[in-house]
PDB file of C-alpha atoms and ligand atoms in Angstrom:
ATOM      1  CA  MET A 835     176.931  64.058 241.788  1.00 48.00           C
ATOM      2  CA  THR A 836     174.243  63.556 239.178  1.00 51.00           C
ATOM      3  CA  VAL A 837     171.401  65.899 238.331  1.00 57.00           C
ATOM      4  CA  ASP A 838     168.868  63.179 239.059  1.00 62.00           C
ATOM      5  CA  GLY A 839     170.420  62.141 242.352  1.00 74.00           C
ATOM      6  CA  LYS A 840     168.430  61.065 245.360  1.00 90.00           C
ATOM      7  CA  ARG A 841     169.646  63.824 247.623  1.00 96.00           C
ATOM      8  CA  LEU A 842     167.397  66.805 248.150  1.00 98.00           C
ATOM      9  CA  ARG A 843     169.037  69.908 246.727  1.00 97.00           C
ATOM     10  CA  ILE A 844     168.542  73.228 248.406  1.00 98.00           C
ATOM     11  CA  ALA A 845     169.845  76.403 246.736  1.00 98.00           C
ATOM     12  CA  MET A 846     170.866  79.172 249.095  1.00 98.00           C
ATOM     13  CA  GLN A 847     172.855  82.389 248.854  1.00 97.00           C
ATOM     14  CA  LYS A 848     176.569  81.787 249.235  1.00 95.00           C
ATOM     15  CA  SER A 849     177.491  85.109 250.760  1.00 94.00           C
ATOM     16  CA  GLY A 850     175.333  88.129 251.314  1.00 96.00           C
ATOM     17  CA  ARG A 851     172.404  89.373 253.323  1.00 97.00           C
ATOM     18  CA  LEU A 852     170.471  86.099 253.248  1.00 98.00           C
ATOM     19  CA  SER A 853     173.254  83.577 253.745  1.00 96.00           C
ATOM     20  CA  GLN A 854     173.639  83.754 257.541  1.00 95.00           C
ATOM     21  CA  ASP A 855     169.913  83.563 258.218  1.00 98.00           C
ATOM     22  CA  SER A 856     169.367  80.810 255.645  1.00 98.00           C
ATOM     23  CA  GLN A 857     172.101  78.737 257.188  1.00 96.00           C
ATOM     24  CA  ALA A 858     170.882  79.401 260.723  1.00 96.00           C
ATOM     25  CA  LEU A 859     167.372  78.295 259.757  1.00 98.00           C
ATOM     26  CA  LEU A 860     168.581  75.015 258.280  1.00 97.00           C
ATOM     27  CA  THR A 861     170.864  74.387 261.246  1.00 96.00           C
ATOM     28  CA  SER A 862     167.960  75.021 263.623  1.00 97.00           C
ATOM     29  CA  CYS A 863     165.982  72.430 261.661  1.00 97.00           C
ATOM     30  CA  GLY A 864     168.606  69.850 262.566  1.00 97.00           C
ATOM     31  CA  LEU A 865     170.760  69.836 259.433  1.00 97.00           C
ATOM     32  CA  LYS A 866     174.415  69.267 260.229  1.00 95.00           C
ATOM     33  CA  ILE A 867     176.176  71.525 257.754  1.00 91.00           C
ATOM     34  CA  ASN A 868     179.891  71.627 257.147  1.00 80.00           C
ATOM     35  CA  LEU A 869     180.593  74.982 255.542  1.00 72.00           C
ATOM     36  CA  ARG A 870     184.258  75.208 256.391  1.00 69.00           C
ATOM     37  CA  GLU A 871     185.242  75.015 252.787  1.00 63.00           C
ATOM     38  CA  GLN A 872     184.234  77.711 250.337  1.00 70.00           C
ATOM     39  CA  ARG A 873     182.696  75.180 248.060  1.00 83.00           C
ATOM     40  CA  LEU A 874     179.689  75.334 245.776  1.00 90.00           C
ATOM     41  CA  ILE A 875     178.167  72.189 247.246  1.00 91.00           C
ATOM     42  CA  ALA A 876     177.945  71.375 250.936  1.00 92.00           C
ATOM     43  CA  HIS A 877     176.783  67.906 251.919  1.00 91.00           C
ATOM     44  CA  VAL A 878     174.534  67.721 254.940  1.00 94.00           C
ATOM     45  CA  GLU A 879     176.095  65.084 257.151  1.00 93.00           C
ATOM     46  CA  ASN A 880     173.037  63.624 258.831  1.00 95.00           C
ATOM     47  CA  MET A 881     170.395  63.823 256.062  1.00 95.00           C
ATOM     48  CA  GLU A 882     170.243  63.152 252.339  1.00 96.00           C
ATOM     49  CA  ILE A 883     170.486  66.832 251.516  1.00 96.00           C
ATOM     50  CA  ASP A 884     172.971  68.910 249.532  1.00 95.00           C
ATOM     51  CA  LEU A 885     173.213  72.671 249.776  1.00 96.00           C
ATOM     52  CA  LEU A 886     174.055  74.589 246.632  1.00 96.00           C
ATOM     53  CA  ARG A 887     175.657  77.875 247.556  1.00 96.00           C
ATOM     54  CA  VAL A 888     175.177  80.331 244.716  1.00 97.00           C
ATOM     55  CA  ARG A 889     174.440  83.986 243.953  1.00 97.00           C
ATOM     56  CA  ASP A 890     170.937  84.907 245.013  1.00 98.00           C
ATOM     57  CA  ASP A 891     170.063  85.899 241.440  1.00 97.00           C
ATOM     58  CA  ASP A 892     170.603  82.308 240.292  1.00 98.00           C
ATOM     59  CA  ILE A 893     168.309  80.698 242.876  1.00 98.00           C
ATOM     60  CA  PRO A 894     164.844  81.209 241.294  1.00 98.00           C
ATOM     61  CA  GLY A 895     166.036  79.919 237.915  1.00 98.00           C
ATOM     62  CA  LEU A 896     167.638  76.836 239.442  1.00 98.00           C
ATOM     63  CA  VAL A 897     164.306  75.956 241.073  1.00 98.00           C
ATOM     64  CA  MET A 898     162.114  76.909 238.093  1.00 98.00           C
ATOM     65  CA  ASP A 899     164.290  74.785 235.813  1.00 97.00           C
ATOM     66  CA  GLY A 900     164.128  71.870 238.247  1.00 96.00           C
ATOM     67  CA  VAL A 901     167.868  71.790 238.842  1.00 95.00           C
ATOM     68  CA  CYS A 902     167.357  72.359 242.567  1.00 97.00           C
ATOM     69  CA  ASP A 903     164.408  71.065 244.586  1.00 98.00           C
ATOM     70  CA  LEU A 904     164.172  73.910 247.079  1.00 98.00           C
ATOM     71  CA  GLY A 905     165.530  77.447 247.262  1.00 98.00           C
ATOM     72  CA  ILE A 906     165.707  80.248 249.791  1.00 99.00           C
ATOM     73  CA  VAL A 907     165.519  83.629 248.093  1.00 99.00           C
ATOM     74  CA  GLY A 908     164.106  87.140 248.390  1.00 98.00           C
ATOM     75  CA  GLU A 909     160.662  87.679 246.874  1.00 98.00           C
ATOM     76  CA  ASN A 910     162.084  90.676 245.024  1.00 98.00           C
ATOM     77  CA  VAL A 911     164.482  88.475 243.033  1.00 98.00           C
ATOM     78  CA  LEU A 912     161.853  85.751 242.578  1.00 98.00           C
ATOM     79  CA  GLU A 913     159.156  88.135 241.333  1.00 98.00           C
ATOM     80  CA  GLU A 914     161.563  89.917 238.981  1.00 98.00           C
ATOM     81  CA  LEU A 915     162.543  86.637 237.296  1.00 98.00           C
ATOM     82  CA  SER A 916     158.899  85.489 237.161  1.00 98.00           C
ATOM     83  CA  LEU A 917     157.948  88.692 235.354  1.00 98.00           C
ATOM     84  CA  GLN A 918     160.904  88.345 233.017  1.00 98.00           C
ATOM     85  CA  ARG A 919     159.991  84.779 232.143  1.00 98.00           C
ATOM     86  CA  GLN A 920     156.337  85.691 231.610  1.00 97.00           C
ATOM     87  CA  ILE A 921     157.376  88.477 229.249  1.00 97.00           C
ATOM     88  CA  ASP A 922     159.800  86.169 227.428  1.00 97.00           C
ATOM     89  CA  ASN A 923     157.256  83.328 227.311  1.00 97.00           C
ATOM     90  CA  GLU A 924     159.479  80.991 229.296  1.00 96.00           C
ATOM     91  CA  PRO A 925     158.390  78.570 232.023  1.00 93.00           C
ATOM     92  CA  TYR A 926     158.382  80.054 235.512  1.00 94.00           C
ATOM     93  CA  ASN A 927     156.831  77.348 237.647  1.00 95.00           C
ATOM     94  CA  TYR A 928     157.502  77.157 241.355  1.00 98.00           C
ATOM     95  CA  GLN A 929     155.613  76.853 244.593  1.00 98.00           C
ATOM     96  CA  VAL A 930     156.119  79.017 247.669  1.00 98.00           C
ATOM     97  CA  LEU A 931     156.238  76.649 250.659  1.00 98.00           C
ATOM     98  CA  THR A 932     156.456  79.403 253.245  1.00 98.00           C
ATOM     99  CA  ARG A 933     157.388  83.006 253.741  1.00 98.00           C
ATOM    100  CA  LEU A 934     160.339  83.307 256.138  1.00 98.00           C
ATOM    101  CA  ASP A 935     161.031  85.707 258.975  1.00 98.00           C
ATOM    102  CA  PHE A 936     164.169  87.338 257.589  1.00 98.00           C
ATOM    103  CA  GLY A 937     165.409  89.276 254.570  1.00 98.00           C
ATOM    104  CA  GLY A 938     162.799  91.977 254.967  1.00 98.00           C
ATOM    105  CA  CYS A 939     163.248  95.003 252.720  1.00 98.00           C
ATOM    106  CA  ARG A 940     161.312  97.214 250.345  1.00 98.00           C
ATOM    107  CA  LEU A 941     161.896  98.161 246.742  1.00 98.00           C
ATOM    108  CA  SER A 942     161.506 101.913 246.611  1.00 98.00           C
ATOM    109  CA  ILE A 943     161.848 104.843 244.276  1.00 98.00           C
ATOM    110  CA  ALA A 944     164.169 107.581 245.514  1.00 98.00           C
ATOM    111  CA  VAL A 945     164.929 111.047 244.193  1.00 98.00           C
ATOM    112  CA  PRO A 946     167.435 113.759 245.176  1.00 98.00           C
ATOM    113  CA  GLN A 947     166.790 115.103 248.679  1.00 98.00           C
ATOM    114  CA  GLU A 948     166.449 118.698 247.505  1.00 97.00           C
ATOM    115  CA  GLU A 949     163.695 117.849 245.038  1.00 98.00           C
ATOM    116  CA  ASN A 950     160.153 119.021 245.783  1.00 98.00           C
ATOM    117  CA  TYR A 951     158.547 115.676 244.998  1.00 98.00           C
ATOM    118  CA  GLN A 952     154.732 115.638 245.131  1.00 98.00           C
ATOM    119  CA  SER A 953     153.435 112.476 243.507  1.00 98.00           C
ATOM    120  CA  VAL A 954     154.222 109.611 241.171  1.00 98.00           C
ATOM    121  CA  LYS A 955     153.335 111.928 238.259  1.00 98.00           C
ATOM    122  CA  ASP A 956     156.606 113.738 238.992  1.00 98.00           C
ATOM    123  CA  LEU A 957     158.406 110.730 237.528  1.00 98.00           C
ATOM    124  CA  GLU A 958     156.930 111.358 234.061  1.00 98.00           C
ATOM    125  CA  GLY A 959     159.561 111.528 231.334  1.00 98.00           C
ATOM    126  CA  ARG A 960     162.467 110.854 233.667  1.00 98.00           C
ATOM    127  CA  THR A 961     165.214 108.263 233.617  1.00 98.00           C
ATOM    128  CA  ILE A 962     165.160 105.810 236.539  1.00 98.00           C
ATOM    129  CA  ALA A 963     168.038 103.428 237.293  1.00 98.00           C
ATOM    130  CA  THR A 964     167.298 100.032 238.844  1.00 98.00           C
ATOM    131  CA  THR A 965     168.325  96.394 239.140  1.00 98.00           C
ATOM    132  CA  TYR A 966     164.626  95.435 238.933  1.00 98.00           C
ATOM    133  CA  PRO A 967     163.414  96.741 235.550  1.00 98.00           C
ATOM    134  CA  ARG A 968     160.335  94.508 235.303  1.00 98.00           C
ATOM    135  CA  LEU A 969     159.020  95.256 238.777  1.00 98.00           C
ATOM    136  CA  LEU A 970     159.607  98.950 238.127  1.00 98.00           C
ATOM    137  CA  ASN A 971     157.982  98.858 234.687  1.00 98.00           C
ATOM    138  CA  ARG A 972     154.939  97.103 236.128  1.00 98.00           C
ATOM    139  CA  TYR A 973     154.600  99.806 238.775  1.00 98.00           C
ATOM    140  CA  LEU A 974     155.023 102.636 236.257  1.00 98.00           C
ATOM    141  CA  LYS A 975     152.456 101.066 233.946  1.00 98.00           C
ATOM    142  CA  GLN A 976     149.946 100.614 236.795  1.00 98.00           C
ATOM    143  CA  ASN A 977     150.369 104.286 237.620  1.00 98.00           C
ATOM    144  CA  GLY A 978     150.198 105.540 234.050  1.00 98.00           C
ATOM    145  CA  VAL A 979     153.686 107.004 234.132  1.00 98.00           C
ATOM    146  CA  ASN A 980     156.008 107.050 231.135  1.00 98.00           C
ATOM    147  CA  ALA A 981     159.625 106.928 232.221  1.00 98.00           C
ATOM    148  CA  ARG A 982     162.830 105.488 230.870  1.00 98.00           C
ATOM    149  CA  VAL A 983     164.182 102.557 232.848  1.00 98.00           C
ATOM    150  CA  VAL A 984     167.922 101.957 232.882  1.00 98.00           C
ATOM    151  CA  THR A 985     169.106  98.609 234.209  1.00 98.00           C
ATOM    152  CA  LEU A 986     172.223  98.541 236.396  1.00 98.00           C
ATOM    153  CA  LYS A 987     173.408  95.384 238.156  1.00 95.00           C
ATOM    154  CA  GLY A 988     175.130  97.358 240.879  1.00 94.00           C
ATOM    155  CA  SER A 989     175.889 100.856 242.235  1.00 94.00           C
ATOM    156  CA  VAL A 990     172.346 102.007 241.493  1.00 98.00           C
ATOM    157  CA  GLU A 991     172.475 104.563 244.306  1.00 97.00           C
ATOM    158  CA  VAL A 992     175.261 106.537 242.633  1.00 97.00           C
ATOM    159  CA  ALA A 993     173.485 106.779 239.266  1.00 97.00           C
ATOM    160  CA  PRO A 994     171.945 110.228 239.919  1.00 97.00           C
ATOM    161  CA  ARG A 995     175.282 111.711 240.977  1.00 95.00           C
ATOM    162  CA  ALA A 996     176.954 110.106 237.978  1.00 96.00           C
ATOM    163  CA  GLY A 997     174.384 111.734 235.712  1.00 96.00           C
ATOM    164  CA  LEU A 998     173.006 108.389 234.517  1.00 97.00           C
ATOM    165  CA  ALA A 999     169.508 108.885 235.922  1.00 98.00           C
ATOM    166  CA  SER A1000     167.466 111.432 237.855  1.00 98.00           C
ATOM    167  CA  ALA A1001     165.810 108.857 240.118  1.00 98.00           C
ATOM    168  CA  ILE A1002     166.483 105.310 241.263  1.00 98.00           C
ATOM    169  CA  CYS A1003     164.491 102.267 242.286  1.00 98.00           C
ATOM    170  CA  ASP A1004     166.450 100.183 244.777  1.00 98.00           C
ATOM    171  CA  LEU A1005     166.174  97.970 247.850  1.00 98.00           C
ATOM    172  CA  VAL A1006     165.931  99.819 251.140  1.00 97.00           C
ATOM    173  CA  SER A1007     165.894  98.626 254.722  1.00 94.00           C
ATOM    174  CA  THR A1008     166.970 101.519 256.955  1.00 95.00           C
ATOM    175  CA  GLY A1009     167.352 104.234 254.338  1.00 95.00           C
ATOM    176  CA  ALA A1010     170.910 105.018 255.481  1.00 96.00           C
ATOM    177  CA  THR A1011     172.412 104.233 252.079  1.00 95.00           C
ATOM    178  CA  LEU A1012     169.956 106.531 250.339  1.00 97.00           C
ATOM    179  CA  GLU A1013     170.704 109.335 252.747  1.00 97.00           C
ATOM    180  CA  ALA A1014     174.447 108.879 252.346  1.00 97.00           C
ATOM    181  CA  ASN A1015     173.924 109.361 248.619  1.00 97.00           C
ATOM    182  CA  GLY A1016     171.788 112.487 248.921  1.00 97.00           C
ATOM    183  CA  LEU A1017     168.557 110.672 248.063  1.00 98.00           C
ATOM    184  CA  LYS A1018     165.144 110.337 249.720  1.00 98.00           C
ATOM    185  CA  GLU A1019     162.595 107.530 249.482  1.00 98.00           C
ATOM    186  CA  VAL A1020     159.377 108.692 247.803  1.00 98.00           C
ATOM    187  CA  GLU A1021     157.469 105.572 246.704  1.00 98.00           C
ATOM    188  CA  VAL A1022     157.483 101.988 248.003  1.00 98.00           C
ATOM    189  CA  ILE A1023     156.720  99.744 245.053  1.00 98.00           C
ATOM    190  CA  TYR A1024     157.256  96.264 246.551  1.00 98.00           C
ATOM    191  CA  ARG A1025     157.660  94.774 250.048  1.00 98.00           C
ATOM    192  CA  SER A1026     159.841  91.705 250.210  1.00 98.00           C
ATOM    193  CA  LYS A1027     160.921  88.928 252.543  1.00 98.00           C
ATOM    194  CA  ALA A1028     162.848  85.732 252.035  1.00 98.00           C
ATOM    195  CA  VAL A1029     160.750  82.744 250.958  1.00 99.00           C
ATOM    196  CA  LEU A1030     161.272  79.004 250.704  1.00 98.00           C
ATOM    197  CA  ILE A1031     160.330  77.778 247.247  1.00 98.00           C
ATOM    198  CA  GLN A1032     159.971  74.311 245.733  1.00 98.00           C
ATOM    199  CA  ARG A1033     160.068  73.169 242.147  1.00 98.00           C
ATOM    200  CA  ARG A1034     156.615  72.412 240.769  1.00 96.00           C
ATOM    201  CA  ASP A1035     157.291  69.040 239.199  1.00 93.00           C
ATOM    202  CA  LEU A1036     158.909  67.427 242.229  1.00 96.00           C
ATOM    203  CA  ALA A1037     157.580  63.855 242.428  1.00 95.00           C
ATOM    204  CA  GLU A1038     160.249  61.688 244.093  1.00 95.00           C
ATOM    205  CA  SER A1039     158.621  60.356 247.239  1.00 95.00           C
ATOM    206  CA  ASN A1040     161.824  60.301 249.311  1.00 95.00           C
ATOM    207  CA  LYS A1041     162.334  64.018 248.633  1.00 97.00           C
ATOM    208  CA  LEU A1042     158.700  64.871 249.326  1.00 97.00           C
ATOM    209  CA  ASN A1043     158.940  62.940 252.593  1.00 96.00           C
ATOM    210  CA  MET A1044     162.000  64.929 253.616  1.00 97.00           C
ATOM    211  CA  ILE A1045     160.202  68.183 252.836  1.00 98.00           C
ATOM    212  CA  ASN A1046     157.201  67.031 254.858  1.00 98.00           C
ATOM    213  CA  LYS A1047     159.534  66.463 257.784  1.00 97.00           C
ATOM    214  CA  LEU A1048     161.288  69.800 257.357  1.00 98.00           C
ATOM    215  CA  MET A1049     158.210  72.030 257.121  1.00 98.00           C
ATOM    216  CA  PRO A1050     156.938  71.624 260.708  1.00 98.00           C
ATOM    217  CA  ARG A1051     160.486  72.176 261.959  1.00 98.00           C
ATOM    218  CA  ILE A1052     160.714  75.433 260.003  1.00 98.00           C
ATOM    219  CA  ALA A1053     157.365  76.527 261.417  1.00 98.00           C
ATOM    220  CA  GLY A1054     158.627  75.666 264.899  1.00 97.00           C
ATOM    221  CA  VAL A1055     161.834  77.647 264.468  1.00 97.00           C
ATOM    222  CA  MET A1056     159.909  80.698 263.257  1.00 96.00           C
ATOM    223  CA  GLN A1057     157.457  80.435 266.142  1.00 96.00           C
ATOM    224  CA  ALA A1058     160.349  80.293 268.612  1.00 94.00           C
ATOM    225  CA  ASN A1059     161.822  83.448 267.023  1.00 90.00           C
ATOM    226  CA  GLU A1060     158.633  85.457 267.471  1.00 88.00           C
TER     227      GLU A1060
HETATM  228  P1  ATP B2008     174.827  88.028 245.386  1.00 55.90           P
HETATM  229  O1  ATP B2008     176.307  88.140 245.424  1.00 55.90           O
HETATM  230  O2  ATP B2008     174.356  86.724 245.957  1.00 55.90           O
HETATM  231  O3  ATP B2008     174.243  88.311 244.029  1.00 55.90           O
HETATM  232  P2  ATP B2008     173.607  90.544 246.177  1.00 55.90           P
HETATM  233  O4  ATP B2008     174.645  91.592 246.411  1.00 55.90           O
HETATM  234  O5  ATP B2008     172.817  90.574 244.917  1.00 55.90           O
HETATM  235  O6  ATP B2008     174.284  89.123 246.410  1.00 55.90           O
HETATM  236  P3  ATP B2008     172.510  91.038 248.841  1.00 55.90           P
HETATM  237  O7  ATP B2008     172.847  92.472 248.987  1.00 55.90           O
HETATM  238  O8  ATP B2008     173.267  90.045 249.638  1.00 55.90           O
HETATM  239  O9  ATP B2008     172.501  90.572 247.303  1.00 55.90           O
HETATM  240  O10 ATP B2008     170.946  90.896 249.133  1.00 55.90           O
HETATM  241  C1  ATP B2008     170.295  89.678 249.010  1.00 55.90           C
HETATM  242  C2  ATP B2008     168.830  89.866 249.312  1.00 55.90           C
HETATM  243  O11 ATP B2008     168.677  90.328 250.656  1.00 55.90           O
HETATM  244  C3  ATP B2008     168.098  90.911 248.492  1.00 55.90           C
HETATM  245  O12 ATP B2008     167.729  90.448 247.208  1.00 55.90           O
HETATM  246  C4  ATP B2008     166.883  91.172 249.377  1.00 55.90           C
HETATM  247  O13 ATP B2008     165.900  90.173 249.179  1.00 55.90           O
HETATM  248  C5  ATP B2008     167.444  91.023 250.783  1.00 55.90           C
HETATM  249  N1  ATP B2008     167.672  92.318 251.491  1.00 55.90           N
HETATM  250  C6  ATP B2008     167.260  92.602 252.731  1.00 55.90           C
HETATM  251  N2  ATP B2008     167.588  93.846 253.094  1.00 55.90           N
HETATM  252  C7  ATP B2008     168.224  94.401 252.067  1.00 55.90           C
HETATM  253  C8  ATP B2008     168.813  95.691 251.841  1.00 55.90           C
HETATM  254  N3  ATP B2008     168.786  96.653 252.744  1.00 55.90           N
HETATM  255  N4  ATP B2008     169.423  95.890 250.675  1.00 55.90           N
HETATM  256  C9  ATP B2008     169.479  94.911 249.770  1.00 55.90           C
HETATM  257  N5  ATP B2008     168.925  93.688 249.929  1.00 55.90           N
HETATM  258  C10 ATP B2008     168.298  93.419 251.053  1.00 55.90           C
HETATM  259 ZN1   ZN B2009     172.487  89.196 243.664  1.00 55.90          ZN
END
């Protein structure tokens, strides 16, 4: 396979919270996908489409760098990389084709359950662990709070118990994980869903035609799910 091939390349999460729903969406749109093998690339049998199955963190960059044409990813991951690239003065072009109806979660600040938390000012001077340092820093700045942000790629919820931080900023859906770790949600800083994104500079007419065919199908599938 060549980078400039004719086949439309869609990046999706290989395994995780978005992979089942991403795959189900594409299947509902008529793509015949053979995912029996645990391979990086899956060829769609009945259309000129390849699926790239990667870690969700890699998806926005693959689209922004034009390596993949489309991507399905959480807005949280997309926005974090956009902020990072803006700060680093790197290109971060992409286009959101549609918001999807899965992957809903919120990025929230949590503190120990026993704490008498009153307002965002209570975060002043503290250390907060997160996987989303730029989203968190933006929120802290907007609220005039000075806090130290520690970046952890995983196990954020155990950071307070491990003595690494006195608060965390992590993804929440039900709150069960927070509770199991003796934490309570005190501020929602970002609400996220999965989105379908396209690279900005896409010009090949065959690929644009395929996308034009796919979009009404995606809308139809979401309408049927309502
Ligand atoms: P990968 O191995 O691909 O890096 P991951 O462990 O980083 O996977 P997942 O936990 O599978 O990521 O979450 C993928 C995305 O699912 C999140 O970035 C977010 O957009 C969405 N999501 C929905 N609900 C939740 C939740 N409760 N916790 C975490 N992520 C959630
Ligand atoms: Zn990830």
